Short mmCIF file of C-alpha atoms and ligand atoms in Angstrom, two decimals:
data_model
loop_
_atom_site.label_atom_id
_atom_site.label_comp_id
_atom_site.label_asym_id
_atom_site.label_seq_id
_atom_site.Cartn_x
_atom_site.Cartn_y
_atom_site.Cartn_z
CA UNK A 89 83.08 96.28 124.54
CA UNK A 90 84.18 95.50 120.98
CA UNK A 91 85.70 97.61 117.91
CA UNK A 92 87.18 95.59 115.43
CA UNK A 93 89.02 96.84 112.18
CA UNK A 94 89.28 95.71 108.67
CA UNK A 95 92.51 97.30 107.00
CA UNK A 96 93.53 97.08 103.30
CA UNK A 97 97.27 95.12 103.43
CA UNK A 98 97.91 95.89 100.19
CA UNK A 99 97.99 99.84 98.13
CA UNK A 100 93.74 99.09 98.15
CA UNK A 101 91.06 98.36 96.11
CA UNK A 102 91.83 94.67 97.92
CA UNK A 103 87.76 94.71 97.46
CA UNK A 104 87.17 96.02 101.34
CA UNK A 105 83.77 96.90 100.27
CA UNK A 106 82.20 94.07 99.76
CA UNK A 107 84.12 92.20 102.91
CA UNK A 108 83.09 94.94 104.89
CA UNK A 109 79.50 94.61 103.45
CA UNK A 110 79.74 91.13 104.80
CA UNK A 111 81.00 91.38 107.63
CA UNK A 112 78.90 93.77 108.63
CA UNK A 113 75.67 91.91 109.34
CA UNK A 114 78.16 91.00 112.91
CA UNK A 115 78.07 94.47 113.89
CA UNK A 116 75.54 97.97 114.89
CA UNK A 117 78.27 100.00 113.42
CA UNK A 118 80.33 100.21 110.46
CA UNK A 119 83.10 103.28 110.79
CA UNK A 120 85.38 105.30 108.54
CA UNK A 121 87.94 106.01 109.82
CA UNK A 122 90.27 107.91 107.61
CA UNK A 123 90.89 108.98 104.16
CA UNK A 124 88.31 110.93 101.75
CA UNK A 125 86.83 110.30 98.56
CA UNK A 126 90.08 109.36 97.50
CA UNK A 127 88.16 105.69 98.65
CA UNK A 128 85.96 103.93 96.15
CA UNK A 129 83.94 101.26 97.49
CA UNK A 130 82.15 99.44 95.13
CA UNK A 131 79.39 96.91 96.04
CA UNK A 132 77.40 94.69 93.91
CA UNK A 133 73.92 94.13 94.61
CA UNK A 134 71.59 91.69 91.73
CA UNK A 135 72.05 93.76 89.17
CA UNK A 136 72.84 97.18 90.80
CA UNK A 137 76.83 98.18 90.97
CA UNK A 138 77.65 101.28 94.04
CA UNK A 139 80.00 102.73 93.49
CA UNK A 140 80.50 104.68 97.53
CA UNK A 141 83.78 107.17 98.54
CA UNK A 142 82.43 108.48 101.92
CA UNK A 143 79.27 106.52 102.98
CA UNK A 144 80.95 103.40 104.96
CA UNK A 145 80.12 100.31 103.13
CA UNK A 146 77.68 98.73 105.70
CA UNK A 147 75.28 100.80 103.77
CA UNK A 148 73.24 97.96 102.53
CA UNK A 149 73.13 96.15 105.74
CA UNK A 150 69.78 97.80 107.30
CA UNK A 151 69.87 98.19 110.68
CA UNK A 152 72.99 99.43 110.96
CA UNK A 153 73.98 102.61 112.06
CA UNK A 154 77.06 104.50 109.85
CA UNK A 155 79.46 106.77 111.60
CA UNK A 156 81.74 109.08 109.39
CA UNK A 157 84.81 109.22 112.00
CA UNK A 158 86.92 113.23 112.72
CA UNK A 159 89.77 111.03 110.99
CA UNK A 160 88.80 111.71 107.82
CA UNK A 161 88.14 114.87 105.22
CA UNK A 162 84.70 115.24 104.00
CA UNK A 163 84.40 116.67 100.19
CA UNK A 164 80.33 117.44 100.19
CA UNK A 165 80.07 117.72 97.21
CA UNK A 166 80.72 114.11 96.95
CA UNK A 167 78.76 114.08 100.38
CA UNK A 168 75.33 115.31 98.65
CA UNK A 169 75.54 112.99 96.00
CA UNK A 170 75.68 109.72 97.80
CA UNK A 171 72.57 110.71 100.41
CA UNK A 172 71.11 111.17 96.90
CA UNK A 173 72.14 107.85 95.64
CA UNK A 174 71.11 106.34 98.58
CA UNK A 175 67.74 107.87 98.44
CA UNK A 176 67.31 106.77 95.31
CA UNK A 177 68.19 103.58 96.28
CA UNK A 178 65.44 103.46 99.19
CA UNK A 179 68.48 103.41 101.78
CA UNK A 180 67.38 105.32 105.04
CA UNK A 181 69.56 108.26 105.26
CA UNK A 182 69.11 109.00 108.89
CA UNK A 183 71.22 105.98 110.23
CA UNK A 184 74.29 108.32 109.01
CA UNK A 185 76.53 110.54 110.74
CA UNK A 186 79.67 112.53 110.89
CA UNK A 187 81.88 113.64 113.45
CA UNK A 188 82.16 117.61 114.23
CA UNK A 189 85.97 116.94 114.29
CA UNK A 190 85.60 114.96 110.36
CA UNK A 191 87.61 118.05 107.88
CA UNK A 192 85.81 119.77 104.68
CA UNK A 193 88.02 119.26 101.63
CA UNK A 194 87.36 122.18 99.98
CA UNK A 195 87.60 123.34 96.36
CA UNK A 196 91.25 125.57 97.31
CA UNK A 197 92.38 121.81 98.14
CA UNK A 198 91.43 119.94 94.90
CA UNK A 199 93.09 123.21 92.90
CA UNK A 200 96.15 122.84 94.99
CA UNK A 201 96.41 118.97 94.84
CA UNK A 202 96.28 119.54 91.14
CA UNK A 203 99.04 122.26 91.14
CA UNK A 204 101.20 120.76 92.96
CA UNK A 205 100.22 117.02 91.07
CA UNK A 206 101.37 119.05 88.07
CA UNK A 207 104.33 121.09 89.32
CA UNK A 208 106.49 117.61 90.74
CA UNK A 209 109.24 116.47 88.82
CA UNK A 210 107.60 112.99 89.84
CA UNK A 211 103.80 112.96 90.08
CA UNK A 212 102.59 110.87 93.02
CA UNK A 213 99.34 109.86 90.95
CA UNK A 214 96.36 111.46 93.39
CA UNK A 215 93.28 111.03 92.65
CA UNK A 216 92.75 114.58 92.42
CA UNK A 217 90.68 114.56 95.43
CA UNK A 218 92.22 117.81 97.40
CA UNK A 219 92.47 115.00 100.16
CA UNK A 220 96.64 115.56 100.37
CA UNK A 221 96.23 119.24 100.80
CA UNK A 222 93.16 119.41 103.05
CA UNK A 223 95.36 117.33 105.56
CA UNK A 224 98.42 119.76 105.49
CA UNK A 225 95.89 122.93 106.41
CA UNK A 226 94.42 120.35 109.54
CA UNK A 227 98.03 119.26 110.39
CA UNK A 228 98.66 123.21 109.89
CA UNK A 229 96.04 124.47 112.05
CA UNK A 230 94.39 126.57 109.33
CA UNK A 231 91.84 123.54 108.02
CA UNK A 232 88.45 124.36 108.30
CA UNK A 233 86.65 121.33 110.81
CA UNK A 234 83.22 120.03 110.03
CA UNK A 235 81.63 121.81 113.07
CA UNK A 236 82.51 125.02 111.92
CA UNK A 237 81.81 125.08 108.49
CA UNK A 238 78.13 123.75 109.28
CA UNK A 239 78.19 127.41 111.43
CA UNK A 240 79.18 129.58 109.15
CA UNK A 241 77.54 128.15 105.77
CA UNK A 242 73.96 128.98 104.71
CA UNK A 243 73.90 126.94 101.68
CA UNK A 244 70.88 123.85 101.44
CA UNK A 245 74.30 121.96 101.29
CA UNK A 246 75.39 122.67 104.65
CA UNK A 247 71.80 122.72 106.14
CA UNK A 248 71.99 118.96 104.48
CA UNK A 249 75.63 118.02 105.40
CA UNK A 250 74.53 119.50 108.88
CA UNK A 251 71.49 117.46 109.73
CA UNK A 252 74.18 114.59 110.26
CA UNK A 253 76.78 116.59 112.32
CA UNK A 254 77.14 115.38 115.31
CA UNK A 255 79.82 115.61 118.63
CA UNK A 256 81.64 112.54 117.30
CA UNK A 257 83.23 111.45 120.47
CA UNK A 258 80.14 111.28 122.47
CA UNK A 259 79.00 109.19 119.40
CA UNK A 260 81.17 106.82 119.55
CA UNK A 261 81.15 106.66 123.51
CA UNK A 262 77.37 106.02 123.72
CA UNK A 263 77.25 103.61 121.47
CA UNK A 264 80.43 101.77 123.39
CA UNK A 265 78.64 101.90 126.81
CA UNK A 266 75.26 100.80 125.22
CA UNK A 267 78.00 97.78 123.97
CA UNK A 268 77.18 98.34 120.03
CA UNK A 269 79.59 96.67 118.35
CA UNK A 270 81.39 98.55 115.38
CA UNK A 271 82.61 98.03 112.79
CA UNK A 272 86.00 100.12 112.04
CA UNK A 273 86.41 100.17 108.14
CA UNK A 274 89.53 100.86 106.84
CA UNK A 275 90.14 102.84 103.08
CA UNK A 276 92.82 102.87 100.98
CA UNK A 277 95.82 100.30 102.02
CA UNK A 278 98.45 99.77 104.36
CA UNK A 279 101.38 100.77 101.12
CA UNK A 280 99.25 104.13 101.47
CA UNK A 281 99.97 105.01 104.44
CA UNK A 282 101.51 108.20 105.24
CA UNK A 283 103.98 106.88 107.82
CA UNK A 284 104.49 103.25 106.48
CA UNK A 285 103.36 102.80 103.40
CA UNK A 286 106.24 103.50 100.40
CA UNK A 287 106.51 107.32 101.06
CA UNK A 288 106.53 109.87 99.38
CA UNK A 289 104.26 107.73 97.28
CA UNK A 290 101.01 107.24 100.04
CA UNK A 291 97.94 109.46 100.85
CA UNK A 292 98.14 111.72 102.90
CA UNK A 293 96.41 109.99 106.18
CA UNK A 294 97.33 106.84 108.30
CA UNK A 295 96.01 103.98 106.94
CA UNK A 296 96.67 101.85 109.40
CA UNK A 297 94.30 99.80 112.73
CA UNK A 298 96.56 102.10 114.86
CA UNK A 299 94.58 105.09 112.86
CA UNK A 300 90.99 103.14 113.76
CA UNK A 301 91.69 104.44 117.56
CA UNK A 302 92.48 107.94 116.52
CA UNK A 303 90.38 108.20 113.49
CA UNK A 304 87.12 107.75 115.68
CA UNK A 305 88.53 108.37 119.07
CA UNK A 306 88.75 105.73 121.26
CA UNK A 307 91.08 104.10 123.23
CA UNK A 308 93.69 100.83 121.90
CA UNK A 309 91.73 98.55 124.43
CA UNK A 310 89.03 98.44 123.20
CA UNK A 311 89.54 97.01 119.63
CA UNK A 312 89.13 93.83 119.93
CA UNK A 313 90.08 91.36 116.72
CA UNK A 314 91.51 92.73 113.58
CA UNK A 315 90.77 92.03 109.92
CA UNK A 316 93.27 91.83 106.98
CA UNK A 317 91.97 92.01 103.65
CA UNK A 318 94.71 91.62 100.63
CA UNK A 319 94.01 90.12 96.79
CA UNK A 320 95.06 87.19 95.19
CA UNK A 321 97.36 88.85 93.47
CA UNK A 322 98.48 92.38 93.65
CA UNK A 323 97.34 95.81 92.03
CA UNK A 324 99.23 99.37 92.80
CA UNK A 325 96.65 102.65 90.92
CA UNK A 326 99.17 105.70 90.80
CA UNK A 327 103.17 106.22 91.48
CA UNK A 328 105.58 104.36 92.85
CA UNK A 329 107.31 100.70 93.94
CA UNK A 330 105.68 98.07 93.16
CA UNK A 331 108.72 95.04 93.97
CA UNK A 332 106.18 91.84 92.07
CA UNK A 333 104.76 94.24 89.15
CA UNK A 334 104.54 92.26 85.83
CA UNK A 335 105.18 94.04 82.87
CA UNK A 336 104.23 91.60 80.01
CA UNK A 337 101.59 89.45 79.03
CA UNK A 338 100.59 87.75 82.64
CA UNK A 339 99.97 91.82 84.39
CA UNK A 340 97.53 92.02 81.05
CA UNK A 341 95.66 89.22 82.02
CA UNK A 342 95.39 90.18 85.84
CA UNK A 343 94.03 93.44 84.82
CA UNK A 344 91.00 91.88 82.51
CA UNK A 345 90.26 89.23 84.17
CA UNK A 346 90.40 91.27 87.84
CA UNK A 347 88.61 94.59 86.08
CA UNK A 348 91.50 96.07 87.43
CA UNK A 349 90.74 99.88 86.65
CA UNK A 350 90.09 102.53 89.08
CA UNK A 351 86.74 103.34 90.71
CA UNK A 352 87.85 106.82 91.20
CA UNK A 353 90.19 107.33 88.46
CA UNK A 354 89.33 104.54 85.74
CA UNK A 355 92.58 104.78 85.40
CA UNK A 356 94.31 101.35 84.57
CA UNK A 357 95.88 99.96 87.17
CA UNK A 358 99.33 98.08 88.12
CA UNK A 359 99.04 94.14 87.96
CA UNK A 360 101.55 91.84 90.26
CA UNK A 361 101.92 88.55 91.75
CA UNK A 362 101.03 88.16 95.66
CA UNK A 363 104.12 89.68 97.56
CA UNK A 364 104.72 87.78 100.77
CA UNK A 365 107.10 90.13 101.94
CA UNK A 366 104.76 92.78 102.02
CA UNK A 367 102.03 90.81 103.36
CA UNK A 368 104.43 89.91 106.58
CA UNK A 369 105.21 93.15 106.85
CA UNK A 370 101.50 94.25 106.85
CA UNK A 371 100.28 91.53 109.16
CA UNK A 372 102.88 93.74 111.94
CA UNK A 373 101.87 96.64 111.31
CA UNK A 374 98.35 95.90 111.90
CA UNK A 375 98.66 93.25 114.02
CA UNK A 376 96.11 91.09 111.77
CA UNK A 377 94.13 88.04 113.62
CA UNK A 378 92.91 86.67 110.27
CA UNK A 379 92.88 87.59 106.26
CA UNK A 380 90.49 87.36 103.50
CA UNK A 381 91.50 86.33 100.58
CA UNK A 382 89.90 88.28 97.99
CA UNK A 383 89.68 87.78 93.15
CA UNK A 384 90.71 84.49 93.88
CA UNK A 385 88.14 83.71 91.08
CA UNK A 386 91.11 86.06 88.80
CA UNK A 387 93.51 83.16 88.48
CA UNK A 388 91.90 80.88 87.50
CA UNK A 389 92.97 79.79 83.71
CA UNK A 390 96.49 80.89 84.78
CA UNK A 391 99.20 78.14 83.78
CA UNK A 392 101.36 78.93 87.02
CA UNK A 393 100.95 80.94 90.23
CA UNK A 394 103.52 82.96 91.23
CA UNK A 395 104.44 85.16 94.58
CA UNK A 396 107.34 87.00 95.65
CA UNK A 397 108.99 85.35 98.24
CA UNK A 398 111.86 87.21 99.26
CA UNK A 399 113.96 90.46 97.62
CA UNK A 400 117.50 90.74 97.19
CA UNK A 401 119.96 92.31 97.42
CA UNK A 402 120.32 93.46 94.10
CA UNK A 403 116.38 94.67 93.70
CA UNK A 404 115.69 91.06 92.04
CA UNK A 405 113.06 89.16 93.83
CA UNK A 406 111.91 85.28 94.02
CA UNK A 407 108.83 84.38 93.17
CA UNK A 408 108.14 81.10 93.90
CA UNK A 409 105.57 79.61 91.11
CA UNK A 410 102.81 76.91 91.74
CA UNK A 411 101.01 75.61 89.04
CA UNK A 412 96.85 76.92 88.02
CA UNK A 413 94.22 75.84 87.78
CA UNK A 414 91.41 75.65 84.69
CA UNK A 415 88.06 75.35 86.27
CA UNK A 416 85.83 78.63 86.87
CA UNK A 417 85.63 78.65 91.22
CA UNK A 418 82.68 81.08 91.63
CA UNK A 419 79.72 78.54 92.94
CA UNK A 420 82.53 76.91 95.68
CA UNK A 421 81.67 77.72 98.95
CA UNK A 422 84.28 76.02 101.44
CA UNK A 423 87.28 75.69 101.22
CA UNK A 424 88.18 73.20 101.07
CA UNK A 425 86.42 72.51 97.84
CA UNK A 426 88.28 74.88 95.82
CA UNK A 427 90.54 72.91 93.35
CA UNK A 428 93.63 70.58 94.38
CA UNK A 429 95.89 73.80 92.84
CA UNK A 430 93.67 76.74 94.33
CA UNK A 431 93.69 75.28 97.84
CA UNK A 432 97.61 74.85 97.67
CA UNK A 433 97.72 78.50 96.57
CA UNK A 434 95.51 79.16 99.88
CA UNK A 435 97.82 76.97 102.39
CA UNK A 436 100.84 78.62 100.46
CA UNK A 437 100.37 82.22 101.30
CA UNK A 438 98.48 81.10 104.95
CA UNK A 439 101.79 79.40 106.04
CA UNK A 440 104.15 81.97 104.33
CA UNK A 441 101.69 84.83 106.31
CA UNK A 442 101.76 83.68 109.24
CA UNK A 443 97.58 84.21 110.13
CA UNK A 444 94.97 82.26 109.00
CA UNK A 445 92.35 82.79 105.54
CA UNK A 446 89.28 82.93 107.29
CA UNK A 447 87.33 83.70 104.36
CA UNK A 448 88.13 83.56 100.63
CA UNK A 449 86.36 85.56 98.02
CA UNK A 450 85.80 83.92 94.61
CA UNK A 451 83.46 86.34 92.50
CA UNK A 452 82.51 89.68 92.85
CA UNK A 453 78.61 89.05 93.96
CA UNK A 454 77.91 89.39 97.64
CA UNK A 455 77.20 85.74 97.82
CA UNK A 456 80.44 84.85 96.16
CA UNK A 457 82.14 83.46 98.83
CA UNK A 458 83.96 80.53 100.51
CA UNK A 459 84.47 80.10 104.47
P1 LIG B 244 89.58 101.03 98.08
O1 LIG B 244 88.75 101.84 99.36
O2 LIG B 244 89.31 102.33 96.93
O3 LIG B 244 90.55 100.46 98.59
O4 LIG B 244 88.58 100.03 97.57
P2 LIG B 244 88.32 98.51 97.68
O5 LIG B 244 88.90 97.89 98.93
O6 LIG B 244 86.50 99.08 98.07
O7 LIG B 244 87.91 97.58 96.44
P3 LIG B 244 87.57 98.11 94.76
O8 LIG B 244 86.46 98.02 95.16
O9 LIG B 244 87.79 99.73 94.77
O10 LIG B 244 87.86 97.33 93.99
C1 LIG B 244 87.03 96.10 94.26
C2 LIG B 244 86.64 95.82 92.90
O11 LIG B 244 86.43 93.88 93.33
C3 LIG B 244 85.09 95.82 93.34
O12 LIG B 244 84.82 96.13 91.42
C4 LIG B 244 84.54 94.78 93.48
O13 LIG B 244 83.00 93.90 92.49
C5 LIG B 244 85.45 93.84 93.06
N1 LIG B 244 85.86 92.75 93.32
C6 LIG B 244 85.73 92.46 94.73
N2 LIG B 244 86.25 91.10 95.22
C7 LIG B 244 86.23 90.26 94.07
C8 LIG B 244 86.23 89.10 93.91
O14 LIG B 244 86.70 87.91 95.12
N3 LIG B 244 86.47 88.82 92.18
C9 LIG B 244 86.34 89.35 91.56
N4 LIG B 244 86.30 89.35 90.35
N5 LIG B 244 85.90 90.92 92.11
C10 LIG B 244 86.13 91.28 92.99
P1 LIG B 245 95.69 111.00 96.82
O1 LIG B 245 95.37 109.72 98.38
O2 LIG B 245 94.52 111.60 95.79
O3 LIG B 245 96.34 111.81 97.65
O4 LIG B 245 96.84 110.53 96.42
C1 LIG B 245 97.90 108.82 96.89
C2 LIG B 245 98.22 107.94 96.49
O5 LIG B 245 97.19 106.77 96.83
C3 LIG B 245 97.89 107.97 95.03
O6 LIG B 245 98.78 106.76 94.25
C4 LIG B 245 96.10 106.89 94.57
O7 LIG B 245 96.27 106.99 93.52
C5 LIG B 245 96.60 106.33 95.31
N1 LIG B 245 94.64 106.37 96.66
C6 LIG B 245 94.02 107.09 97.08
N2 LIG B 245 93.09 106.52 97.76
C7 LIG B 245 93.38 104.92 96.95
C8 LIG B 245 92.12 104.18 96.93
O8 LIG B 245 91.34 104.22 97.85
N3 LIG B 245 92.96 102.89 96.36
C9 LIG B 245 93.70 102.58 95.90
N4 LIG B 245 94.82 103.73 95.09
C10 LIG B 245 94.77 105.40 96.16
MG1 LIG B 246 88.67 101.43 95.63
#
């Protein structure tokens, strides 16, 4: 039996969408296990850029089944919008299944999210999608499981969603019994995990690989491989600690070249160098086997590229600088063919984090990948 897991190693927006799209061809089911429509996965196909918040990123692989697990919280309006988008793109939505254990994000959750943010002395900078209040209600045992909602609600929207709702535990175990290969797709990133992230500046669900088990209703022994996705630099949306953050020209350049603006909220993302201390922590928390490194092309043209290698007791960082490279690298398809300075950057990261980098993404297009 085999379930592989993909998670973000930083603060989300590592480019999980397109990497999941790449790996998805080797799987039968792509399953989201946590979060809700706070996520914004971008996929680029030809001239079309689509942003998905709930539907798993395996959607472009025609044969994949898509599953939204019990660990997720679902905003029905967003879901219906995505069903409409898929219909427009000619994607067959019959292959989307949603666990009856997932909870519904209600309008009252969205209002409470905004109200609590406004009341906080130091706002978290949430996405305003009601995610925190929906998970809080689940934990307080006053939430609304999707199963219950669909039984009670009689609107066309509820009917449309009901058509996709299944007994989520039976669903996933039937697939495993049939020896289907499942790819569990994380949302957000390790440093936004509600337990191990930069609390309280985190999301309200567990985002790490272990959450694939609770979020899908499977035991840890069926998990095979865990792939971590890291950007070649760091970004974060919203408030909270960010040790490698750059405030000057280099940070602005990363934001512009990397188009670092939120998919859901449009907010400018804070930018900084790759943080190897944080990456090692994330490797431990998730049990990472291999890393996919994204957006290396964004670093082309920098005179020097930095990597934070240690935090000092006075709250500063030690940053190792490597020589940059001028070449555009989008056309490169093999890691050994990268310009020498880019290759040294990748090898240095690999040595610092201690796991192999098996895939390097060199552009936003579907094929812009070097192995
Ligand atoms: P979350 O679930 O919100 O964390 O989303 P995500 O990890 O899927 O990332 P998101 O789609 O928010 O951000 C990634 C952005 O970077 C998208 O606009 C992608 O098109 C783009 N992107 C991904 N990989 C690369 C790359 O290698 N190079 C460049 N230039 N852009 C990339
Ligand atoms: P919430 O999940 O909307 O409650 O937001 C809590 C924190 O997580 C905020 O800092 C958000 O910016 C951040 N966050 C939530 N989802 C994502 C995501 O998909 N990508 C990046 N940051 C996110
Ligand atoms: Mg995103």
